[in-house]
XYZ file of N, CA and C in Angstrom:
798
model
N -20.880 -1.285 11.113
C -20.258 -2.362 10.533
C -19.469 -3.122 10.909
N -19.169 -4.274 11.128
C -18.011 -4.830 11.527
C -16.732 -4.718 10.766
N -15.460 -4.685 11.274
C -14.383 -5.066 10.329
C -13.248 -5.887 10.818
N -12.620 -6.686 9.991
C -11.928 -7.502 10.267
C -10.650 -7.234 10.731
N -9.747 -7.721 11.730
C -8.262 -7.236 11.985
C -7.242 -7.676 10.988
N -6.547 -6.843 10.785
C -5.201 -7.456 9.898
C -4.227 -7.850 10.755
N -4.202 -9.439 10.565
C -3.687 -10.139 11.318
C -2.420 -10.831 10.863
N -1.273 -10.954 11.862
C 0.011 -11.645 11.618
C 0.350 -12.678 12.583
N 0.638 -13.609 12.119
C 1.237 -15.057 13.021
C 2.420 -14.937 13.226
N 3.301 -14.615 14.394
C 4.697 -15.047 14.642
C 5.150 -16.082 14.957
N 5.990 -17.009 14.567
C 6.278 -18.243 15.004
C 7.927 -18.059 15.459
N 7.936 -18.213 16.682
C 9.382 -17.660 17.179
C 9.784 -18.426 18.459
N 11.019 -17.964 19.126
C 11.018 -18.171 20.491
C 10.781 -17.096 21.427
N 10.580 -17.659 22.713
C 10.406 -15.801 23.770
C 11.762 -15.376 24.214
N 11.765 -14.417 24.358
C 12.921 -13.854 25.038
C 12.672 -13.283 26.464
N 13.002 -13.809 27.379
C 12.416 -13.184 28.733
C 12.936 -11.872 29.074
N 13.725 -11.504 28.471
C 14.245 -9.969 28.562
C 13.618 -8.964 27.856
N 12.753 -9.559 26.960
C 11.538 -8.538 26.186
C 12.342 -7.638 25.012
N 13.573 -7.931 24.524
C 13.856 -7.274 23.445
C 13.951 -7.792 22.495
N 14.090 -9.024 22.144
C 13.838 -9.908 20.679
C 12.978 -10.846 20.682
N 13.126 -11.895 19.933
C 11.925 -12.669 19.941
C 10.632 -12.467 19.643
N 9.795 -13.317 20.548
C 8.482 -13.261 20.440
C 7.885 -11.727 20.624
N 8.446 -11.030 21.991
C 8.272 -10.102 22.394
C 8.298 -8.971 21.669
N 9.637 -8.867 20.891
C 9.823 -7.848 19.805
C 9.015 -8.091 18.903
N 8.717 -9.378 18.193
C 7.655 -9.310 16.966
C 6.221 -8.724 17.556
N 5.856 -8.878 18.566
C 4.219 -8.502 19.014
C 4.594 -6.908 18.979
N 5.397 -6.547 19.850
C 5.721 -5.159 19.996
C 5.665 -4.046 18.346
N 6.440 -4.779 17.369
C 6.738 -4.235 15.937
C 5.638 -4.504 15.053
N 4.559 -5.487 15.420
C 3.786 -6.035 14.758
C 2.428 -4.470 15.264
N 2.212 -4.599 16.261
C 1.091 -3.756 16.844
C 1.493 -2.470 16.554
N 2.851 -2.109 16.597
C 3.337 -0.316 16.429
C 3.083 -0.522 15.034
N 3.412 -1.210 14.429
C 2.674 -0.928 12.651
C 1.092 -1.172 12.223
N 0.397 -1.374 13.333
C -0.932 -1.281 12.540
C -1.583 -2.591 12.558
N -1.131 -3.623 13.020
C -1.696 -5.064 12.578
C -1.685 -5.737 14.155
N -2.419 -6.920 14.076
C -2.773 -7.723 15.416
C -2.000 -9.056 15.482
N -1.451 -9.046 16.508
C -0.356 -10.239 16.617
C -0.687 -11.292 17.367
N -0.614 -12.634 16.784
C -0.909 -13.867 17.435
C 0.502 -14.526 17.478
N 0.625 -15.466 18.285
C 1.927 -16.216 18.412
C 2.205 -17.686 18.825
N 2.901 -18.157 18.054
C 3.499 -19.876 18.073
C 4.932 -19.497 18.792
N 4.703 -19.898 19.941
C 6.200 -19.875 20.858
C 6.823 -21.426 20.555
N 8.068 -21.332 19.974
C 8.964 -22.696 19.647
C 9.887 -22.845 20.661
N 10.342 -22.115 21.762
C 10.857 -22.405 22.739
C 10.962 -21.258 23.561
N 11.422 -21.204 24.994
C 11.556 -20.114 25.647
C 13.127 -20.456 26.097
N 13.641 -18.791 26.366
C 14.806 -18.523 26.945
C 14.945 -18.216 28.276
N 16.163 -18.177 28.929
C 16.664 -17.424 29.838
C 17.477 -16.468 29.378
N 16.873 -14.850 29.376
C 17.685 -14.072 28.374
C 17.495 -12.852 29.221
N 18.835 -11.746 29.011
C 18.672 -10.682 29.291
C 19.299 -9.671 28.055
N 19.642 -8.719 28.875
C 20.282 -7.765 27.688
C 21.871 -8.237 27.649
N 22.422 -9.294 28.360
C 23.979 -9.467 28.415
C 24.086 -10.859 27.497
N 22.636 -11.628 27.396
C 22.867 -12.809 26.574
C 22.022 -13.647 27.176
N 22.209 -15.068 26.264
C 21.388 -16.145 26.340
C 21.856 -17.347 27.207
N 21.088 -17.270 28.512
C 21.694 -18.300 29.607
C 21.090 -19.830 29.537
N 19.774 -19.668 29.139
C 19.324 -21.220 28.875
C 18.148 -21.067 27.839
N 17.944 -22.125 27.189
C 17.047 -22.445 26.250
C 15.918 -23.585 26.289
N 14.744 -23.521 26.256
C 14.073 -24.783 26.770
C 13.247 -24.648 25.486
N 13.518 -26.046 24.630
C 12.819 -26.366 23.784
C 10.984 -26.553 24.052
N 10.191 -25.912 23.308
C 8.777 -26.690 23.297
C 8.811 -27.755 22.544
N 7.947 -28.890 23.129
C 7.905 -30.072 22.309
C 7.188 -30.055 20.858
N 7.698 -30.810 20.178
C 7.349 -30.333 18.727
C 5.718 -30.715 18.623
N 5.225 -31.606 19.367
C 3.683 -31.703 19.111
C 2.838 -30.589 19.767
N 3.491 -29.928 20.435
C 2.719 -28.628 21.354
C 2.929 -27.662 20.232
N 3.935 -27.575 19.490
C 4.217 -26.401 18.567
C 3.270 -26.786 17.594
N 3.226 -27.850 17.119
C 2.140 -28.031 16.132
C 0.734 -27.791 16.325
N 0.589 -28.102 17.547
C -1.012 -27.822 18.238
C -1.242 -26.443 18.216
N -0.253 -25.842 18.561
C -0.256 -24.500 18.574
C -0.808 -23.833 17.485
N 0.241 -24.267 16.300
C -0.114 -23.856 14.816
C -1.573 -23.888 14.405
N -2.012 -25.380 14.820
C -3.089 -26.135 14.148
C -4.541 -24.816 14.510
N -4.281 -24.802 16.169
C -5.473 -23.869 16.240
C -5.587 -22.763 15.948
N -4.521 -21.969 16.094
C -4.576 -20.612 15.231
C -5.012 -20.550 13.774
N -4.388 -21.519 13.064
C -4.717 -21.365 11.485
C -6.050 -21.905 11.290
N -6.668 -22.781 12.002
C -7.793 -23.054 11.736
C -9.160 -22.079 12.319
N -8.574 -21.031 12.873
C -9.719 -20.315 13.659
C -9.714 -18.826 12.945
N -8.101 -18.307 12.604
C -7.933 -17.075 12.430
C -7.341 -16.866 10.656
N -7.814 -15.791 10.276
C -7.183 -15.770 8.969
C -5.712 -14.565 9.072
N -4.805 -15.055 8.401
C -3.840 -14.063 8.969
C -3.101 -13.389 7.253
N -3.113 -12.184 7.295
C -2.693 -11.622 6.134
C -0.868 -11.810 5.826
N -0.360 -12.203 6.833
C 0.897 -12.447 6.521
C 1.830 -13.632 7.802
N 2.860 -14.057 7.643
C 3.253 -15.013 8.732
C 4.564 -14.527 9.045
N 5.168 -14.285 10.146
C 6.530 -14.118 10.312
C 7.390 -15.474 11.046
N 8.257 -15.821 10.367
C 8.889 -16.820 11.245
C 10.469 -16.261 11.606
N 10.837 -16.750 12.859
C 11.749 -16.444 13.404
C 12.615 -17.536 13.473
N 13.481 -17.708 14.464
C 14.490 -18.928 14.741
C 13.784 -20.197 15.104
N 14.062 -21.177 14.173
C 13.474 -22.778 14.384
C 14.859 -23.215 14.891
N 14.676 -23.896 15.754
C 16.061 -24.339 16.514
C 16.746 -25.739 16.193
N 15.639 -26.673 15.537
C 15.879 -28.041 14.890
C 15.619 -28.280 13.626
N 16.304 -29.385 13.099
C 15.457 -29.801 11.771
C 14.204 -30.190 11.987
N 13.702 -31.004 13.248
C 12.738 -31.537 13.663
C 11.697 -30.417 13.485
N 11.900 -29.346 14.343
C 10.791 -28.281 14.248
C 10.887 -27.780 12.602
N 11.766 -27.571 12.020
C 11.781 -27.040 10.855
C 10.876 -27.682 9.773
N 11.135 -29.042 10.024
C 10.466 -30.041 9.109
C 8.570 -29.952 9.496
N 8.566 -29.845 10.756
C 6.995 -29.802 11.082
C 6.928 -28.399 10.764
N 7.163 -27.407 11.077
C 6.364 -26.002 10.796
C 6.167 -25.939 9.126
N 7.113 -26.470 8.276
C 6.874 -26.333 6.687
C 5.644 -27.476 6.468
N 5.840 -28.748 6.937
C 4.685 -29.624 6.791
C 3.105 -28.902 7.187
N 3.095 -28.155 8.279
C 2.039 -27.936 8.670
C 1.347 -26.669 7.921
N 2.595 -25.576 7.894
C 1.865 -24.643 7.079
C 1.471 -24.818 5.454
N 2.012 -25.981 5.045
C 1.718 -26.514 3.664
C 0.079 -27.006 3.605
N -0.221 -27.124 4.779
C -1.708 -27.944 5.082
C -2.767 -26.860 4.826
N -2.399 -25.700 4.600
C -3.418 -24.311 5.065
C -3.193 -23.325 4.184
N -3.910 -22.605 3.839
C -3.953 -21.327 2.724
C -3.117 -20.457 2.802
N -2.021 -20.460 3.566
C -1.569 -19.391 4.118
C -0.490 -18.281 2.953
N -0.452 -17.124 3.384
C 0.219 -16.334 2.288
C 1.332 -15.446 3.002
N 1.964 -14.943 2.149
C 3.028 -13.773 2.876
C 4.164 -14.430 3.648
N 4.435 -15.484 3.629
C 5.464 -15.983 4.609
C 6.851 -15.125 4.782
N 7.230 -14.352 5.710
C 8.248 -13.348 5.931
C 9.196 -14.130 7.080
N 10.144 -14.558 6.356
C 11.139 -15.848 7.170
C 12.550 -15.115 7.631
N 12.714 -14.993 8.628
C 14.083 -14.384 9.218
C 15.061 -15.456 9.399
N 15.926 -15.737 8.663
C 16.962 -17.100 8.380
C 17.954 -16.822 9.648
N 17.583 -17.190 11.287
C 18.411 -16.802 12.234
C 19.325 -18.149 12.190
N 20.494 -17.944 11.755
C 21.618 -18.787 11.841
C 22.768 -18.613 12.831
N 23.364 -17.369 12.720
C 24.669 -16.963 13.452
C 24.033 -16.100 14.706
N 24.691 -16.402 15.689
C 24.816 -15.451 17.044
C 25.409 -14.418 17.051
N 25.286 -13.099 17.623
C 25.878 -11.942 17.764
C 27.354 -12.387 18.032
N 27.859 -13.430 18.783
C 29.246 -13.724 18.894
C 29.780 -14.166 17.607
N 29.157 -14.384 16.557
C 29.601 -15.365 15.462
C 29.323 -16.586 15.258
N 29.105 -17.183 16.580
C 28.662 -18.768 16.190
C 27.263 -19.269 15.667
N 27.643 -20.184 15.106
C 26.361 -20.748 14.222
C 25.525 -21.597 15.538
N 24.387 -21.192 14.936
C 23.188 -21.497 15.760
C 22.481 -22.921 15.497
N 22.560 -23.263 14.035
C 21.954 -24.323 13.499
C 23.036 -25.358 13.213
N 23.065 -26.894 13.565
C 23.743 -27.816 13.034
C 23.467 -27.752 11.486
N 24.322 -29.025 10.843
C 24.265 -29.445 9.549
C 22.724 -29.584 8.885
N 22.307 -30.746 9.805
C 20.779 -31.040 9.504
C 19.785 -30.355 9.260
N 19.881 -28.952 10.487
C 18.827 -28.110 10.494
C 18.977 -26.915 9.658
N 20.305 -26.764 9.143
C 20.707 -25.709 8.041
C 20.069 -26.234 6.792
N 20.130 -27.758 6.458
C 19.670 -28.419 5.317
C 18.174 -28.259 5.488
N 17.407 -28.413 6.372
C 16.075 -28.386 6.579
C 15.423 -26.801 6.345
N 16.154 -25.824 6.619
C 15.894 -24.734 6.822
C 16.238 -24.264 5.018
N 17.309 -24.660 4.450
C 17.245 -24.190 3.297
C 16.207 -24.931 2.266
N 15.643 -26.038 2.589
C 14.545 -26.536 1.958
C 13.290 -25.939 2.214
N 13.100 -25.050 3.168
C 12.153 -24.342 3.464
C 11.957 -22.918 2.916
N 13.182 -22.322 2.457
C 13.292 -21.041 1.936
C 12.201 -20.585 0.913
N 12.089 -21.744 -0.076
C 11.341 -21.478 -1.302
C 9.849 -21.317 -0.899
N 9.304 -21.635 0.404
C 7.778 -21.462 0.552
C 7.876 -20.004 1.012
N 9.048 -19.220 1.347
C 8.545 -18.007 1.829
C 8.316 -16.982 0.983
N 7.825 -15.772 0.987
C 7.283 -15.050 0.062
C 8.646 -13.790 0.108
N 9.384 -13.779 1.369
C 10.471 -12.892 1.567
C 11.525 -13.481 2.298
N 12.735 -13.478 2.491
C 13.631 -13.748 3.519
C 14.437 -12.416 3.864
N 15.210 -12.587 5.205
C 16.072 -11.240 5.540
C 16.933 -11.732 6.250
N 18.131 -12.430 5.701
C 19.194 -12.724 6.164
C 20.049 -11.502 6.222
N 21.145 -10.999 7.250
C 21.970 -10.548 7.378
C 23.247 -11.191 6.661
N 24.268 -10.280 6.745
C 25.589 -10.734 5.839
C 26.044 -11.992 6.236
N 26.512 -12.502 7.588
C 26.847 -13.437 7.922
C 25.933 -14.901 7.644
N 24.763 -14.530 7.824
C 23.612 -15.540 7.410
C 23.599 -15.676 6.001
N 23.814 -14.598 5.142
C 23.605 -14.928 3.627
C 25.113 -15.517 3.040
N 26.084 -15.263 3.695
C 27.466 -15.994 3.448
C 27.156 -17.687 3.427
N 26.272 -17.842 4.849
C 26.437 -19.350 4.916
C 25.378 -19.721 3.499
N 24.514 -19.210 3.431
C 23.407 -19.528 2.145
C 24.140 -19.691 1.038
N 25.183 -18.845 0.419
C 25.845 -19.075 -0.956
C 27.162 -19.681 -0.543
N 27.640 -19.377 0.605
C 29.272 -20.262 0.563
C 29.944 -19.198 0.293
N 29.907 -17.859 0.571
C 30.947 -17.025 -0.214
C 30.944 -15.788 0.485
N 32.018 -15.207 0.522
C 32.177 -13.711 1.023
C 31.333 -12.454 0.477
N 30.714 -11.695 1.187
C 29.956 -10.599 0.777
C 30.438 -9.332 1.159
N 30.476 -8.325 0.423
C 31.131 -6.967 0.362
C 30.492 -6.127 -0.431
N 30.600 -4.804 -0.323
C 29.919 -3.697 -1.247
C 30.057 -4.300 -2.577
N 31.207 -4.748 -3.012
C 31.305 -4.848 -4.459
C 30.141 -5.940 -4.815
N 29.891 -7.007 -4.109
C 28.988 -8.067 -4.788
C 27.676 -8.562 -3.922
N 27.505 -7.381 -3.123
C 26.115 -7.584 -2.228
C 24.888 -7.340 -3.458
N 24.872 -7.296 -4.656
C 23.703 -7.226 -5.570
C 23.739 -8.391 -6.076
N 24.921 -9.129 -6.156
C 24.765 -10.211 -7.225
C 24.559 -11.081 -6.195
N 25.071 -11.022 -4.691
C 24.569 -11.963 -3.836
C 23.031 -12.047 -3.636
N 22.598 -11.168 -3.320
C 21.012 -10.864 -3.303
C 20.371 -11.530 -4.331
N 20.827 -11.258 -5.475
C 20.127 -11.990 -6.846
C 20.448 -13.664 -6.759
N 21.695 -14.118 -6.401
C 22.163 -15.579 -6.358
C 21.139 -16.207 -4.983
N 21.003 -15.558 -4.230
C 20.312 -16.203 -2.961
C 19.012 -16.256 -3.489
N 18.421 -15.073 -4.216
C 16.872 -15.131 -4.960
C 16.697 -16.206 -5.654
N 17.532 -16.322 -6.920
C 17.220 -17.323 -7.684
C 17.211 -18.635 -7.421
N 18.499 -18.965 -6.234
C 18.827 -20.390 -5.834
C 17.415 -20.748 -5.198
N 16.893 -20.099 -4.071
C 15.824 -20.430 -3.462
C 14.771 -20.261 -3.373
N 14.598 -19.362 -5.148
C 13.067 -19.152 -5.446
C 12.298 -18.315 -4.454
N 12.953 -17.235 -4.037
C 11.941 -16.280 -3.322
C 12.978 -14.935 -3.383
N 11.762 -14.031 -2.813
C 12.402 -12.694 -2.785
C 13.439 -12.377 -1.297
N 14.427 -11.338 -1.336
C 15.422 -11.244 -0.214
C 15.680 -10.025 -0.032
N 15.326 -9.505 1.147
C 16.120 -8.180 1.961
C 17.210 -8.764 2.395
N 18.434 -8.505 1.932
C 19.889 -8.673 2.371
C 20.122 -7.440 3.202
N 20.088 -7.490 4.192
C 20.603 -6.296 5.421
C 21.830 -6.287 5.359
N 22.071 -4.920 5.184
C 23.785 -4.514 5.125
C 24.157 -4.039 5.914
N 23.724 -4.182 7.472
C 24.208 -3.579 8.596
C 25.832 -3.910 9.198
N 26.164 -5.466 8.533
C 27.420 -5.756 9.261
C 28.322 -5.214 8.039
N 27.979 -4.352 7.344
C 29.162 -3.808 6.447
C 29.448 -2.422 6.588
N 30.997 -2.514 7.338
C 31.387 -1.152 7.984
C 31.938 -0.361 6.802
N 32.581 0.934 7.110
C 32.866 1.831 6.208
C 32.009 2.730 5.704
N 30.985 3.071 6.307
C 29.880 3.965 5.392
C 29.068 4.625 6.367
N 28.774 5.771 6.417
C 27.988 6.666 7.259
C 26.414 6.281 7.098
N 26.167 5.554 5.708
C 24.886 5.316 5.417
C 24.962 3.738 5.285
N 23.517 3.181 5.823
C 23.356 1.777 5.912
C 22.255 1.341 4.842
N 22.599 0.794 3.853
C 22.050 0.114 2.506
C 21.762 -1.117 2.614
N 20.204 -1.410 2.471
C 19.687 -2.693 2.538
C 19.616 -3.022 0.898
N 19.751 -4.255 0.370
C 19.351 -4.714 -0.777
C 18.034 -5.571 -0.867
N 17.196 -4.969 -1.794
C 15.760 -5.702 -1.678
C 16.145 -6.796 -3.137
N 15.918 -8.049 -3.540
C 15.621 -8.317 -4.625
C 14.441 -9.111 -4.851
N 13.375 -8.721 -5.763
C 11.931 -9.166 -5.913
C 12.209 -10.197 -6.803
N 11.807 -11.471 -6.360
C 12.178 -12.501 -7.151
C 11.270 -12.695 -8.329
N 9.975 -12.647 -8.268
C 8.912 -12.533 -9.363
C 9.371 -11.705 -10.714
N 9.920 -10.531 -10.092
C 10.204 -9.704 -11.579
C 11.595 -9.129 -11.562
N 12.456 -10.103 -10.792
C 14.183 -9.976 -10.856
C 14.173 -8.410 -10.832
N 13.855 -7.834 -9.999
C 13.934 -6.220 -9.703
C 14.869 -6.117 -8.847
N 15.990 -5.180 -8.456
C 16.907 -4.876 -7.359
C 16.295 -3.586 -6.865
N 16.157 -3.361 -5.381
C 15.776 -2.110 -4.889
C 16.712 -1.860 -3.650
N 17.334 -0.772 -3.327
C 18.119 -0.012 -2.553
C 17.307 0.713 -1.585
N 17.511 0.345 -0.253
C 16.764 1.061 0.882
C 17.851 1.485 1.769
N 17.939 2.904 1.771
C 18.932 3.656 2.189
C 18.345 4.406 3.519
N 19.291 4.141 4.807
C 19.073 4.987 6.041
C 20.351 5.049 6.721
N 20.487 6.318 7.546
C 21.686 6.710 8.149
C 22.093 5.841 9.251
N 23.310 5.223 9.363
C 23.598 4.475 10.158
C 23.736 5.219 11.536
N 23.201 4.475 12.614
C 23.072 5.141 14.044
C 24.190 4.434 14.796
N 24.958 4.821 15.478
C 26.007 4.473 16.343
C 25.518 4.298 18.058
N 25.070 3.187 18.376
C 24.219 2.793 19.502
C 24.572 1.525 19.773
N 24.685 0.907 21.117
C 24.776 -0.467 21.282
C 23.324 -1.107 21.457
N 22.313 -0.386 21.343
C 20.722 -0.746 21.627
C 20.486 -1.305 20.480
N 20.724 -2.569 19.846
C 20.252 -3.016 18.631
C 19.852 -4.470 18.846
N 19.407 -4.926 20.177
C 19.288 -5.935 20.542
C 17.657 -6.414 20.081
N 17.467 -7.379 18.747
C 15.913 -7.576 18.469
C 15.810 -6.841 17.192
N 16.909 -5.766 16.437
C 16.599 -5.311 15.247
C 16.159 -6.326 14.009
N 16.622 -7.634 13.908
C 16.100 -8.310 12.987
C 14.715 -8.744 12.879
N 14.665 -9.164 14.227
C 12.993 -9.475 14.763
C 12.252 -8.505 14.408
N 12.562 -7.428 14.742
C 11.765 -6.064 14.584
C 11.298 -5.760 13.372
N 12.460 -5.978 12.345
C 11.987 -5.604 10.893
C 11.533 -6.503 10.296
N 11.434 -7.836 10.360
C 10.736 -8.854 9.854
C 9.502 -8.894 10.322
N 9.125 -8.427 11.365
C 7.761 -8.550 11.938
C 7.101 -7.117 11.199
N 7.723 -6.235 11.142
C 7.007 -4.751 10.743
C 6.972 -5.060 9.113
N 7.851 -6.031 8.575
C 7.364 -6.039 6.940
C 5.933 -6.820 7.118
N 6.128 -8.014 7.834
C 4.637 -9.136 7.768
C 3.617 -8.104 7.911
N 3.844 -7.239 9.084
C 2.498 -6.246 9.555
C 2.340 -5.310 8.098
N 3.138 -4.617 7.568
C 2.660 -4.004 6.622
C 2.271 -4.564 5.091
N 2.760 -6.087 4.957
C 1.639 -6.722 4.207
C 0.415 -7.350 4.347
N 0.274 -7.090 5.627
C -1.095 -7.971 5.864
C -1.871 -6.719 5.797
N -1.698 -5.422 5.834
C -2.345 -4.212 5.618
C -2.390 -3.791 4.160
N -1.934 -4.686 2.937
C -1.982 -4.915 1.880
C -0.860 -4.332 1.142
N -0.012 -3.817 1.348
C 1.070 -3.439 0.798
C 1.697 -4.332 0.153
N 2.264 -3.841 -1.223
C 3.127 -4.559 -2.135
C 4.482 -4.749 -1.192
N 5.528 -5.384 -1.953
C 6.383 -5.814 -1.165
C 7.454 -4.581 -1.135
N 7.873 -4.096 -2.207
C 8.661 -3.188 -2.112
C 8.074 -1.829 -1.260
N 6.738 -1.784 -1.189
C 6.397 -0.448 -0.066
C 6.518 -0.750 1.204
N 5.656 -2.207 1.308
C 6.431 -2.738 2.784
C 7.665 -2.838 3.434
N 8.696 -3.458 2.498
C 9.939 -3.148 2.908
C 10.556 -1.841 3.087
N 10.019 -1.014 2.273
C 10.696 0.495 2.293
C 10.183 1.401 3.780
N 8.777 0.811 4.112
C 7.983 1.077 5.160
C 8.516 0.673 6.489
N 8.765 -0.712 6.532
C 9.490 -1.195 7.872
C 10.829 -0.822 7.943
N 11.873 -0.348 6.966
C 13.097 -0.358 7.166
C 12.871 1.397 8.193
N 11.943 1.947 7.569
C 12.021 3.437 7.761
C 11.477 3.201 9.581
N 10.424 2.609 9.666
C 10.120 2.351 10.949
C 11.176 2.027 11.785
N 12.150 0.895 11.352
C 13.261 0.676 12.121
C 14.332 1.363 12.646
N 14.478 2.357 11.391
C 15.799 3.386 11.665
C 15.063 4.497 12.900
N 13.779 4.827 12.736
C 12.932 5.666 13.821
C 12.908 4.950 15.267
N 13.074 3.512 15.390
C 13.275 3.000 16.379
C 14.287 3.040 17.171
N 15.477 2.637 16.330
C 16.985 2.891 16.422
C 17.229 4.223 16.987
N 17.120 5.083 16.243
C 16.986 6.612 16.607
C 16.388 6.929 18.060
N 15.349 6.512 18.512
C 14.560 6.873 19.411
C 14.972 5.966 20.761
N 15.684 5.080 20.276
C 15.882 4.115 21.587
C 17.332 3.956 21.818
N 18.181 4.779 21.089
C 20.032 4.969 21.015
C 20.204 5.094 22.375
N 20.044 5.995 22.864
C 20.298 6.496 24.238
C 19.574 6.236 25.276
N 18.536 5.326 25.222
C 17.892 4.627 26.314
C 18.555 3.652 27.227
N 18.247 3.157 28.308
C 18.939 2.243 28.911
C 17.958 1.411 29.764
N 18.195 -0.059 29.333
C 17.681 -0.924 30.011
C 18.508 -2.252 30.082
N 18.949 -2.732 31.647
C 19.876 -3.723 31.637
C 21.309 -3.082 32.028
N 22.139 -4.104 31.545
C 23.579 -3.602 31.529
C 24.174 -3.837 30.132
N 23.466 -4.538 29.492
C 23.857 -4.928 28.375
C 23.194 -4.253 27.063
N 23.271 -5.055 26.062
C 22.837 -4.438 24.523
C 21.106 -4.191 24.734
N 20.796 -2.996 24.600
C 19.510 -2.865 24.843
C 18.846 -2.899 23.885
N 17.186 -2.547 23.752
C 16.252 -2.864 22.510
C 16.142 -1.404 21.765
N 15.573 -1.543 20.766
C 14.955 -0.440 20.278
C 13.893 0.109 20.865
N 13.315 1.522 20.595
C 12.313 1.628 21.007
C 10.933 1.752 19.905
N 10.262 0.697 20.413
C 9.386 -0.064 19.094
C 8.242 0.763 19.176
N 8.043 1.848 19.835
C 6.638 2.651 19.707
C 7.139 4.207 19.576
N 8.158 4.540 18.464
C 8.718 5.639 18.559
C 7.637 7.037 18.124
N 7.824 7.864 18.712
C 7.065 9.137 18.652
C 7.110 9.759 17.262
């Protein structure tokens, strides 16, 4: 008996250092038991110390990549990472609407580790108009604050997750890693369809090896959705996986800057 792959398409940029972006996505999807296909939106000259150059792929070529894989392969989920311009965002939105895609997991990358915004106003507005197409979005605290234009802390994180979900009509995993002051890290999942809030707890790990954690988590969730898990279970399994990758990678050395997680934990 032949059996089909559980496939995930990742749409994102390439990280030449291998810690984040498409490279992290493929490792995470594979580690979670699914098959990874990819559409590359940009290449970067990047290592553990930073991003030194970005080369945007022509929009027409990004669209061609999308069309040929979507016409040939059935995907159980689609993971979307950084889309660097309004033109790219609008094209990806338009193209995906031409196909019967499902389970879009969108990581709304808007803020660099330095705190600098990565998207201009036009791109941000395009991204906001795209969020309702997603099944789940996975903002961190700085990104969530941009989406609702207010500060977020321990006291209002649940209300913030609900506001984002109901504003953009999508489920939200609001990642709590930027909230200091606790040995426990809590991510807040708001399931839009049933207006349910779920907390996912993991021990906070002290390490500088967290380069690519957002890519890794969103890709793991997409992989678990492609395997047939419902959203709450997929998120919990993916968060548990990410925690293991951080624990097992916390003392490993790659390069001279912020290293990656261990994508294939034992």
